[in-house]
PDB file of C-alpha atoms in Angstrom:
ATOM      1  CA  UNK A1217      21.178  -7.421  -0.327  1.00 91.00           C
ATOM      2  CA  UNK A1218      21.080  -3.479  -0.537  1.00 94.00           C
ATOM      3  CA  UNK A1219      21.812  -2.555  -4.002  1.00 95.00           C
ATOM      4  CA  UNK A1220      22.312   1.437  -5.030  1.00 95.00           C
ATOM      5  CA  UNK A1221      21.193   0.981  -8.310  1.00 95.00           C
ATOM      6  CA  UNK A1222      17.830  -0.773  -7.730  1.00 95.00           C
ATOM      7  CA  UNK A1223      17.210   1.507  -4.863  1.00 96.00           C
ATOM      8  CA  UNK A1224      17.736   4.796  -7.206  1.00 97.00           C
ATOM      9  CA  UNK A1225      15.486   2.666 -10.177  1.00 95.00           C
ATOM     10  CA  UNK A1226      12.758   2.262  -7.363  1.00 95.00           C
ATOM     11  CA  UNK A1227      13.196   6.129  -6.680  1.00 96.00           C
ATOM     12  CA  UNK A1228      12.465   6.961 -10.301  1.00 94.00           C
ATOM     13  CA  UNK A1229      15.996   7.703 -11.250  1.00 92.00           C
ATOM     14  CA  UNK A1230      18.152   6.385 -13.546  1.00 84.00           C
ATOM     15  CA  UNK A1231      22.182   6.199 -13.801  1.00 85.00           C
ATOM     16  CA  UNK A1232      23.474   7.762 -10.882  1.00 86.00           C
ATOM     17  CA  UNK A1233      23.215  11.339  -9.066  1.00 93.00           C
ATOM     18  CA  UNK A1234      25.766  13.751  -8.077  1.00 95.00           C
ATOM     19  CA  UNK A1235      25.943  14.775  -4.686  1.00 97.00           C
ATOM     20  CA  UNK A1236      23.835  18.053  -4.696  1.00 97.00           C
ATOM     21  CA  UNK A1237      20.957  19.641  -3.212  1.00 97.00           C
ATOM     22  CA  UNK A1238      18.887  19.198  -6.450  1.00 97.00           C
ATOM     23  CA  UNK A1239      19.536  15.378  -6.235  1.00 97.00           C
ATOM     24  CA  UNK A1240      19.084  15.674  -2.433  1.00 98.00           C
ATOM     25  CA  UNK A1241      15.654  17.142  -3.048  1.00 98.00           C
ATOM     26  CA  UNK A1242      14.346  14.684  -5.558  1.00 97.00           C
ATOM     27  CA  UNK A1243      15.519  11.173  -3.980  1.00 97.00           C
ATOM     28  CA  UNK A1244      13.768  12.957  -0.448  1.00 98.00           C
ATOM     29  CA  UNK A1245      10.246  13.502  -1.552  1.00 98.00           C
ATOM     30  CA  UNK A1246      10.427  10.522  -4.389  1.00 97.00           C
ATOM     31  CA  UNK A1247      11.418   8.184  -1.190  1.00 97.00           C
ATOM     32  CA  UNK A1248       8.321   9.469   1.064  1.00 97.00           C
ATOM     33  CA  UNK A1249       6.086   8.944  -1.870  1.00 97.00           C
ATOM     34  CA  UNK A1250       7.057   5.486  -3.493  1.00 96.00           C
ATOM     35  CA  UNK A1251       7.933   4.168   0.127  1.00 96.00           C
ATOM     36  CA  UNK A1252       5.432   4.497   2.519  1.00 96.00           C
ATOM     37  CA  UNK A1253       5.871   4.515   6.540  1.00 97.00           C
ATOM     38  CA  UNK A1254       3.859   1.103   8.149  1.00 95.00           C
ATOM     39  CA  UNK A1255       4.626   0.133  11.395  1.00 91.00           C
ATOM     40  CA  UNK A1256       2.106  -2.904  10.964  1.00 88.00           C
ATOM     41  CA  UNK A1257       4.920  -5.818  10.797  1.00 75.00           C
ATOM     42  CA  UNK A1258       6.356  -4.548  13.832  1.00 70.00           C
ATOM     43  CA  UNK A1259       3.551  -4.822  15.993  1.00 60.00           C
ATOM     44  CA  UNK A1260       2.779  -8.168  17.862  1.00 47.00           C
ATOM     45  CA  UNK A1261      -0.821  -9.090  16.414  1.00 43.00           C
ATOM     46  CA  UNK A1262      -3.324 -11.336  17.777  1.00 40.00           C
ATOM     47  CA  UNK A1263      -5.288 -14.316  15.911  1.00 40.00           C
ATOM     48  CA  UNK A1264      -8.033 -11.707  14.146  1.00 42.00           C
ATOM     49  CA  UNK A1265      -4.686  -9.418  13.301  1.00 42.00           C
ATOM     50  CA  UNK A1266      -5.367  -6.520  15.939  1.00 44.00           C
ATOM     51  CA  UNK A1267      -2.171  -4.779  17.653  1.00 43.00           C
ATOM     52  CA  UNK A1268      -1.270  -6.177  20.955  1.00 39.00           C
ATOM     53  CA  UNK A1269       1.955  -3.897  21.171  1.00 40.00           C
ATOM     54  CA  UNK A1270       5.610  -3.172  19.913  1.00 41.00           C
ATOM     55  CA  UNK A1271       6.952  -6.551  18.662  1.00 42.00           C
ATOM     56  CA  UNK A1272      11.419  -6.882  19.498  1.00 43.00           C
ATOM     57  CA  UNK A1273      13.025  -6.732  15.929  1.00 47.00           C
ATOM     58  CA  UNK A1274      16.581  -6.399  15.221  1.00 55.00           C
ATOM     59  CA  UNK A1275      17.593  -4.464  12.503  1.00 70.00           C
ATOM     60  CA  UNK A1276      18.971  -5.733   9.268  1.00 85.00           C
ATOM     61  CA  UNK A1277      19.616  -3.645   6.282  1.00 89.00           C
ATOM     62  CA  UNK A1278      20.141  -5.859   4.263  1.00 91.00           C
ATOM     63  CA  UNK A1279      16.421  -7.421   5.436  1.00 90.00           C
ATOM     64  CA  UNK A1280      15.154  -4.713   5.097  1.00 90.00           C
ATOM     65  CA  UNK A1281      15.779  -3.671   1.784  1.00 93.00           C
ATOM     66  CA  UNK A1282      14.792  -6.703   0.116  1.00 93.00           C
ATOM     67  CA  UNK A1283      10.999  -6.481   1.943  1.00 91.00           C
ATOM     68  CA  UNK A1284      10.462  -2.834   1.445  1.00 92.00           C
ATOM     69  CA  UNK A1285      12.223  -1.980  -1.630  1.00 91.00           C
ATOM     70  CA  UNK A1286      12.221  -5.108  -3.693  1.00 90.00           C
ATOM     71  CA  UNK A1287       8.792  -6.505  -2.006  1.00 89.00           C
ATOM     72  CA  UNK A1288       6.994  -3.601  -1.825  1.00 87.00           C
ATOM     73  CA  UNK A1289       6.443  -3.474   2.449  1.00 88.00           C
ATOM     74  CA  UNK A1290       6.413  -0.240   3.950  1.00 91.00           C
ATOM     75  CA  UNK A1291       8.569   0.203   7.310  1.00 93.00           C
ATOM     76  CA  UNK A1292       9.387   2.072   9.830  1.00 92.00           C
ATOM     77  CA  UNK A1293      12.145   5.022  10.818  1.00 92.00           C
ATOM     78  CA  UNK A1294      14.873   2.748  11.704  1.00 91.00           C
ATOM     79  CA  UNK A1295      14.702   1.155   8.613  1.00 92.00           C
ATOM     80  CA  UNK A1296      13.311   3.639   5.846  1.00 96.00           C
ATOM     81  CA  UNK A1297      15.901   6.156   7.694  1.00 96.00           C
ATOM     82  CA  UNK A1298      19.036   3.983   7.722  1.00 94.00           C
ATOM     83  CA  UNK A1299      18.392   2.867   4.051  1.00 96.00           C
ATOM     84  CA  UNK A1300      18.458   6.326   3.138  1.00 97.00           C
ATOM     85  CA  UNK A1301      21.502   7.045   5.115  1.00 97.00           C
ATOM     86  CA  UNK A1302      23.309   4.303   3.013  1.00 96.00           C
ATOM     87  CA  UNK A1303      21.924   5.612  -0.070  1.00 97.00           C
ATOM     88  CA  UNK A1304      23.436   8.946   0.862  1.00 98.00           C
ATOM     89  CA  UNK A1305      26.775   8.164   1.906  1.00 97.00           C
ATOM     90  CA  UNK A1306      26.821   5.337  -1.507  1.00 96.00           C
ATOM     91  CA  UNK A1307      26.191   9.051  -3.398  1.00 97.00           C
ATOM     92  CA  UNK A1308      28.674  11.053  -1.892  1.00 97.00           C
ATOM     93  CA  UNK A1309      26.822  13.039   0.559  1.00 98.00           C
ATOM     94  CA  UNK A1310      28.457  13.518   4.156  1.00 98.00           C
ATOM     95  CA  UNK A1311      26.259  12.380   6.583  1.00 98.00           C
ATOM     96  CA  UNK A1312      25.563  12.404   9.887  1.00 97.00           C
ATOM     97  CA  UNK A1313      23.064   9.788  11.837  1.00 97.00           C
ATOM     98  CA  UNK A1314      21.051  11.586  15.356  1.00 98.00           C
ATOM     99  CA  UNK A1315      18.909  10.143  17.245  1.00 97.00           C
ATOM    100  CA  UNK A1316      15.180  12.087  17.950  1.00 97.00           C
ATOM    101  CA  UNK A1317      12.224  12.017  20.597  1.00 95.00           C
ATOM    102  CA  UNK A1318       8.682  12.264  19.129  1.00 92.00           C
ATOM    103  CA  UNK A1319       5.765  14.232  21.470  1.00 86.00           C
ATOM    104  CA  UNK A1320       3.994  11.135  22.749  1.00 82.00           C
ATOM    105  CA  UNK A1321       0.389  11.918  23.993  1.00 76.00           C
ATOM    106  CA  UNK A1322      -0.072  13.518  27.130  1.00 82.00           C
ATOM    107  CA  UNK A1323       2.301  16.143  25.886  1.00 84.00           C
ATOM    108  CA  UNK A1324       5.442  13.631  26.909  1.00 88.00           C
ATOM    109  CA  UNK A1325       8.959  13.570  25.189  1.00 92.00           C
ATOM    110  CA  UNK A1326      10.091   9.775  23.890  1.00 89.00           C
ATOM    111  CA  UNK A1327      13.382   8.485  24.761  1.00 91.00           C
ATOM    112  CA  UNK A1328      16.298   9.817  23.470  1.00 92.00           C
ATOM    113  CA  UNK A1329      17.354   7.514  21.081  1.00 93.00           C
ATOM    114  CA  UNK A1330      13.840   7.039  19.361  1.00 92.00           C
ATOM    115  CA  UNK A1331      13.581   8.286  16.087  1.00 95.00           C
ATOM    116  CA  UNK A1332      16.333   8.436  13.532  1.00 95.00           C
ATOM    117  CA  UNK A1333      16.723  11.778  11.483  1.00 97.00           C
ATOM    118  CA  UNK A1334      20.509  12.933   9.334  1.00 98.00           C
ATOM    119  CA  UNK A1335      22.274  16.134   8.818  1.00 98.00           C
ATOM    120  CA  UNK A1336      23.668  16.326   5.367  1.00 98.00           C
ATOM    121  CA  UNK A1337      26.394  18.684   4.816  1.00 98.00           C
ATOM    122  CA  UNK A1338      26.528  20.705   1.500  1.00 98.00           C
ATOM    123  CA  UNK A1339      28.597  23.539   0.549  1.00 96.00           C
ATOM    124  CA  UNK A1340      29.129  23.864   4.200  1.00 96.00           C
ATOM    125  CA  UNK A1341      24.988  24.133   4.986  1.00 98.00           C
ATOM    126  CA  UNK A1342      23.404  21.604   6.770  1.00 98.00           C
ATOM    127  CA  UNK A1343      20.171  20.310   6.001  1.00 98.00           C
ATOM    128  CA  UNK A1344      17.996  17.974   8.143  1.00 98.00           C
ATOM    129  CA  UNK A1345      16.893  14.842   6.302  1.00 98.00           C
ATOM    130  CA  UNK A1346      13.730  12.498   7.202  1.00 98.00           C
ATOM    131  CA  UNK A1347      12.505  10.094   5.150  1.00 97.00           C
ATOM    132  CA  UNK A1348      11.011   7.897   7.912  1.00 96.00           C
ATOM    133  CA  UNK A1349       8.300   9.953  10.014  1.00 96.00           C
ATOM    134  CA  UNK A1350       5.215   8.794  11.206  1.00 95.00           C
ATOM    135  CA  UNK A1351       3.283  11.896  11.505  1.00 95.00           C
ATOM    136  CA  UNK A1352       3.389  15.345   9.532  1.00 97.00           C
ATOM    137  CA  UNK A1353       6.465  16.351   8.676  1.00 98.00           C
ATOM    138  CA  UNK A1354       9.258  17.440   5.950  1.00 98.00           C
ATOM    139  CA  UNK A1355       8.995  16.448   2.373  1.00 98.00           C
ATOM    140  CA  UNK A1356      12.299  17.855   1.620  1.00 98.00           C
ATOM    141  CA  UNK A1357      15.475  18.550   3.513  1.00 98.00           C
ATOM    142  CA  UNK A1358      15.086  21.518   5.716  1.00 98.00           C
ATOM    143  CA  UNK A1359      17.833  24.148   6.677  1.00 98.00           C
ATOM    144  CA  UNK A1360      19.624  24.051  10.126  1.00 98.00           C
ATOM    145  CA  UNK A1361      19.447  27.870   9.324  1.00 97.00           C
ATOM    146  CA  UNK A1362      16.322  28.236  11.002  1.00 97.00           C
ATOM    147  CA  UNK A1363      14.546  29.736   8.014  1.00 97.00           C
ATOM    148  CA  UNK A1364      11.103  28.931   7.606  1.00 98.00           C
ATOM    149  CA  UNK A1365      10.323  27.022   4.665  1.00 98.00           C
ATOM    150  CA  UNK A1366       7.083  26.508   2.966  1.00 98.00           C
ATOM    151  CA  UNK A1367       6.522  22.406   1.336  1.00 98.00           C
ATOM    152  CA  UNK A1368       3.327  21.500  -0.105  1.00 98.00           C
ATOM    153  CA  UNK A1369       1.725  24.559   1.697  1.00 98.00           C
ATOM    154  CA  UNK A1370       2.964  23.223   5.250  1.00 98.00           C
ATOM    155  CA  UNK A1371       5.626  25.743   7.135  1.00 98.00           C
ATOM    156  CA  UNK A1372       8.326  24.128   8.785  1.00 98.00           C
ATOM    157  CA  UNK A1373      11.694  25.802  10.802  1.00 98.00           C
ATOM    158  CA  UNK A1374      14.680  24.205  13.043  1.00 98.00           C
ATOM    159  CA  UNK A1375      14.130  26.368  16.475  1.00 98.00           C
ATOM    160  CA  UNK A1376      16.962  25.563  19.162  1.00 97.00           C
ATOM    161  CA  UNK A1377      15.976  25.692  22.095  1.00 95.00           C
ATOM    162  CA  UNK A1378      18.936  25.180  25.105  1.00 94.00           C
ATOM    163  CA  UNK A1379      21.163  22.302  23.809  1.00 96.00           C
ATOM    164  CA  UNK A1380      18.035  20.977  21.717  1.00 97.00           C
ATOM    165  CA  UNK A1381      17.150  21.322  18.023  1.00 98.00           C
ATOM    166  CA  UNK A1382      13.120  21.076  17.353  1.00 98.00           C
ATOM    167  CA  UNK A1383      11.296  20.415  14.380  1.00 98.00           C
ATOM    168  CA  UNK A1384       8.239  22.758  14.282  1.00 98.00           C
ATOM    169  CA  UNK A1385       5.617  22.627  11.591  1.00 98.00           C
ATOM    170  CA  UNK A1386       2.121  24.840  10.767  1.00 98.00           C
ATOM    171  CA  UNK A1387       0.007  23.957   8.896  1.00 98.00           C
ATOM    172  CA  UNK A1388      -3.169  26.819   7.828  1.00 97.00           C
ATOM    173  CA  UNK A1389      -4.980  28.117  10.101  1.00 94.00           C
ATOM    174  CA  UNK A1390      -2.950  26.615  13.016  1.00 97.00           C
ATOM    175  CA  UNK A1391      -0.451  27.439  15.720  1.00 97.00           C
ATOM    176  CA  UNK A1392       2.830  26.745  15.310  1.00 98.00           C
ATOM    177  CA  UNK A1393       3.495  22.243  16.768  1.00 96.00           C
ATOM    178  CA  UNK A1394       6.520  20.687  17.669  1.00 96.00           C
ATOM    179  CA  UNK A1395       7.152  17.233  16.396  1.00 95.00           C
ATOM    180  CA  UNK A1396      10.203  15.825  17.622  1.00 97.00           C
ATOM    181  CA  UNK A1397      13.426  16.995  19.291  1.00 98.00           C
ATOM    182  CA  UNK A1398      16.948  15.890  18.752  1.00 98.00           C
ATOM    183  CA  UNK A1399      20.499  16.675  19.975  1.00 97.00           C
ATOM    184  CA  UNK A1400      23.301  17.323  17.454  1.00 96.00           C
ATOM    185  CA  UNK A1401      25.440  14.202  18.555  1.00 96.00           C
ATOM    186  CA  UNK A1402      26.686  11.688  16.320  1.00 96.00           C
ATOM    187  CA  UNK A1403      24.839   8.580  16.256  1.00 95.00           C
ATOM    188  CA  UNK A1404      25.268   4.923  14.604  1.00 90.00           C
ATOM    189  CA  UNK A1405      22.793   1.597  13.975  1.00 84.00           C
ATOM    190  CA  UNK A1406      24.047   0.185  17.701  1.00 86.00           C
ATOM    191  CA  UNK A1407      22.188   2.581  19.791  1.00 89.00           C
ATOM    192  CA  UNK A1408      18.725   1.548  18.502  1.00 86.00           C
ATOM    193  CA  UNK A1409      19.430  -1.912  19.415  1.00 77.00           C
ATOM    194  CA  UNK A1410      17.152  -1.405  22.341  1.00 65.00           C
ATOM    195  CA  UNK A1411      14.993   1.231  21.768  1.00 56.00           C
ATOM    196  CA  UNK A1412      11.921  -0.174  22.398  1.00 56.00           C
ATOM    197  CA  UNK A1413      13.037  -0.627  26.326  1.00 57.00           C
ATOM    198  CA  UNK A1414      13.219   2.823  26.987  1.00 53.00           C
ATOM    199  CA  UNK A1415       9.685   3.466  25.552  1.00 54.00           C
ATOM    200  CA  UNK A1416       7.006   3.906  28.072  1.00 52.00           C
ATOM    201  CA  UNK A1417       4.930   0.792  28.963  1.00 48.00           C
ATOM    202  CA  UNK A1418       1.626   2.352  27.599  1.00 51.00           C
ATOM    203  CA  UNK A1419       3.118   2.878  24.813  1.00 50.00           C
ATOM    204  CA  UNK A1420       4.444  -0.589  24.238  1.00 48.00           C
ATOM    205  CA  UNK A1421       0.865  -2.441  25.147  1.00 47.00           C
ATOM    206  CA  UNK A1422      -1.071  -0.351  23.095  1.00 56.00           C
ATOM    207  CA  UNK A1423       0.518   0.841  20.435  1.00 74.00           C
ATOM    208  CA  UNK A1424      -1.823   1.679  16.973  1.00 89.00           C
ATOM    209  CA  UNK A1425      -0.767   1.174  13.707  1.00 92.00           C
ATOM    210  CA  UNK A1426       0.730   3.895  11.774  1.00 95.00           C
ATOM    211  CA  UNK A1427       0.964   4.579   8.473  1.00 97.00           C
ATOM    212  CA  UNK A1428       2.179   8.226   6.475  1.00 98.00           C
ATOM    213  CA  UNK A1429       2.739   8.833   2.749  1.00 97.00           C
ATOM    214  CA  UNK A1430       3.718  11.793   0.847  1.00 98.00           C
ATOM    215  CA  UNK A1431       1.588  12.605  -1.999  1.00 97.00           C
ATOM    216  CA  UNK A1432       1.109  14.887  -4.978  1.00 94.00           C
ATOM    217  CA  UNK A1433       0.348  18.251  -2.608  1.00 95.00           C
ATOM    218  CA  UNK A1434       0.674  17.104   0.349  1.00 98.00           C
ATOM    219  CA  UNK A1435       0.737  14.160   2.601  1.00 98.00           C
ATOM    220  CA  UNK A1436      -1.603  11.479   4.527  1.00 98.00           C
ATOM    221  CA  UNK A1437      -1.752   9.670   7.840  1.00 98.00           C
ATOM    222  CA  UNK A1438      -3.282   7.144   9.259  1.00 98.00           C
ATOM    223  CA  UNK A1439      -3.206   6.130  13.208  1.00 96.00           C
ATOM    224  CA  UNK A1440      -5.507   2.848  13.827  1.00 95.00           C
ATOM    225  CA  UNK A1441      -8.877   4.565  12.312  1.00 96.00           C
ATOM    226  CA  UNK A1442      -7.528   8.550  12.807  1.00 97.00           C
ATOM    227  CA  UNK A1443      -7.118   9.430   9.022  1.00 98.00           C
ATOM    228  CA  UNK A1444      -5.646  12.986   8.701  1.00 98.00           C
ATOM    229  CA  UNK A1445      -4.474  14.491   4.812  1.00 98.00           C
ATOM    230  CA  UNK A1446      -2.780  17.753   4.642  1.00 98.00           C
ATOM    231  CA  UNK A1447      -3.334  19.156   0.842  1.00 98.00           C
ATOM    232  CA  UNK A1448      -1.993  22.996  -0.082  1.00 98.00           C
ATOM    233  CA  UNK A1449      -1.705  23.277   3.464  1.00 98.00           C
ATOM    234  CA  UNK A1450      -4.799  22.735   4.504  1.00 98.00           C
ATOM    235  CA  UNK A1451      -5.329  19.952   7.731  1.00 98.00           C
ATOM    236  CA  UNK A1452      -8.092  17.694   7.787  1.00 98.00           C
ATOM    237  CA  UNK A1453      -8.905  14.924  10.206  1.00 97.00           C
ATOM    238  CA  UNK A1454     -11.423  12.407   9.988  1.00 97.00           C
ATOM    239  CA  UNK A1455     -12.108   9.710  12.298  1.00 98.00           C
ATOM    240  CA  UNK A1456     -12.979   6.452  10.407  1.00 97.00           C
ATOM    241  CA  UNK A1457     -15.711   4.163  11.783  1.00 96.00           C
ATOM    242  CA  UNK A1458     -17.133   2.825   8.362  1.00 97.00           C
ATOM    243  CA  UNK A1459     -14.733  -0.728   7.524  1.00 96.00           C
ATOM    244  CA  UNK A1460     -15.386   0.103   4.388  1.00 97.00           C
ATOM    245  CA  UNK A1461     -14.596   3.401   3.741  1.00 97.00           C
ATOM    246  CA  UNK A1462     -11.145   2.509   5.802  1.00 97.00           C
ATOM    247  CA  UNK A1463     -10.040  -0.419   4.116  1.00 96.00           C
ATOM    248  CA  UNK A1464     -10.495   2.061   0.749  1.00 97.00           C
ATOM    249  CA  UNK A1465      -8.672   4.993   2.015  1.00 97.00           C
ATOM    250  CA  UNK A1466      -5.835   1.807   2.650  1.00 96.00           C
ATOM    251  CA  UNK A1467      -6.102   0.839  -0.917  1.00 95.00           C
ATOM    252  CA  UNK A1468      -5.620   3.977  -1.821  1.00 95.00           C
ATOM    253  CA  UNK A1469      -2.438   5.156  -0.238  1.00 95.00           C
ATOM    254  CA  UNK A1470      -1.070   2.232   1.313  1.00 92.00           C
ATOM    255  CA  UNK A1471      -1.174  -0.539  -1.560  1.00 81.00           C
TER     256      UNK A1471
END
């Protein structure tokens, strides 16, 4: 059952925060670092525990925060986002849920109801809030201002583009990428009910595992054996073929 208080005493904190963009701050990167994104329960897996493809789940709060809070399993955006969301609203924040597309390879756009990200109104600013990503992106809530804003050495800005908002990060040394997209319409936990049927069917056969973590300067992710860490800013990617040497980089960040 989802519980406030265990969920802020898993965070770090204790008592309970006001509403503000200091608390806002602190529960957003604490949450990416003590709660790691894992998409391996939701994939179907075969007899030796390789991905076969997107698994059907139905989402349960409730379910979920009793396996990845109170057990200690990492999850995906649905969940890790919609948890947060809770936690927000429990807090006093006004939130709003929207629904994003990721870049799928091949330069594609997902679905429209794919990812789950929140605008948080303070003060009258809005802030974007992700705590559920599987790839690079914010470590704290980012302005709807379009500002550029520097985290852990990564830049990252809202651009709109026609009736789209886009996340856009850099890290150094690089061009400017897009990482998802997302339209500023209201959302709720019903329209992911099917998500996974508007995914392309490459996509849903083979389908890596993902995992991302924020850590002390930066942040880590790993696709099946694609291993990329971005520290002060700085990209690296490393393509794992030593067991070994994987299954240690997994002890590491995602255990």
């Amino acid at each position: 059952m989802f519980d406030k208080d265990k969920y802020l005493e898993h965070l770090g904190f204790s008592g309970t925060p006001d509403a503000s963009l200091e608390t806002l701050r602190k529960i957003h990167r604490e949450h990416q670092m003590r709660i790691p994104y894992d998409s391996g329960y939701a994939l179907a897996l075969d007899s030796s525990g390789d991905a076969l493809g997107l698994a059907q789940a139905h989402f349960d709060l409730d379910a979920a925060f009793e396996t990845i809070v109170l057990s200690g399993r990492g999850g995906i955006c649905v969940e890790l986002n919609f948890m947060f969301h809770r936690l927000l609203v429990e807090l006093g924040f006004e939130v709003q849920v929207l629904a994003a597309s990721t870049l799928l390879p091949g330069g594609v756009w997902g679905p429209e109801v794919e990812h789950m990200v929140m605008r948080v109104t303070l003060d009258g600013e809005d802030w974007l809030a992700d705590a559920g990503h599987a790839g690079i992106s914010i470590v704290e809530p980012l302005p709807f201002s379009g500002e550029t804003v520097v985290q852990d050495g990564i830049e990252f800005r809202l651009t709109r583009r026609e009736e789209y908002y886009f996340l856009e990060y850099k890290t150094r040394a690089k061009d400017w990428r897009d990482s998802y997209r997302f339209l500023p319409e209201t959302r709720t936990t019903a329209d992911w009910a099917r998500w996974r049927d508007a995914l392309p069917v490459e996509e849903l056969v083979a389908h890596p595992r993902r995992r991302r973590r924020v850590i002390d300067n930066g942040q880590v992710t790993l696709t099946a054996n694609l291993f990329v860490s971005v520290e002060d800013g700085k990209e690296r990617l490393r393509l794992i073929r030593d067991e070994n040497e994987l299954e240690k980089i997994v002890g590491t960040y995602w255990r």
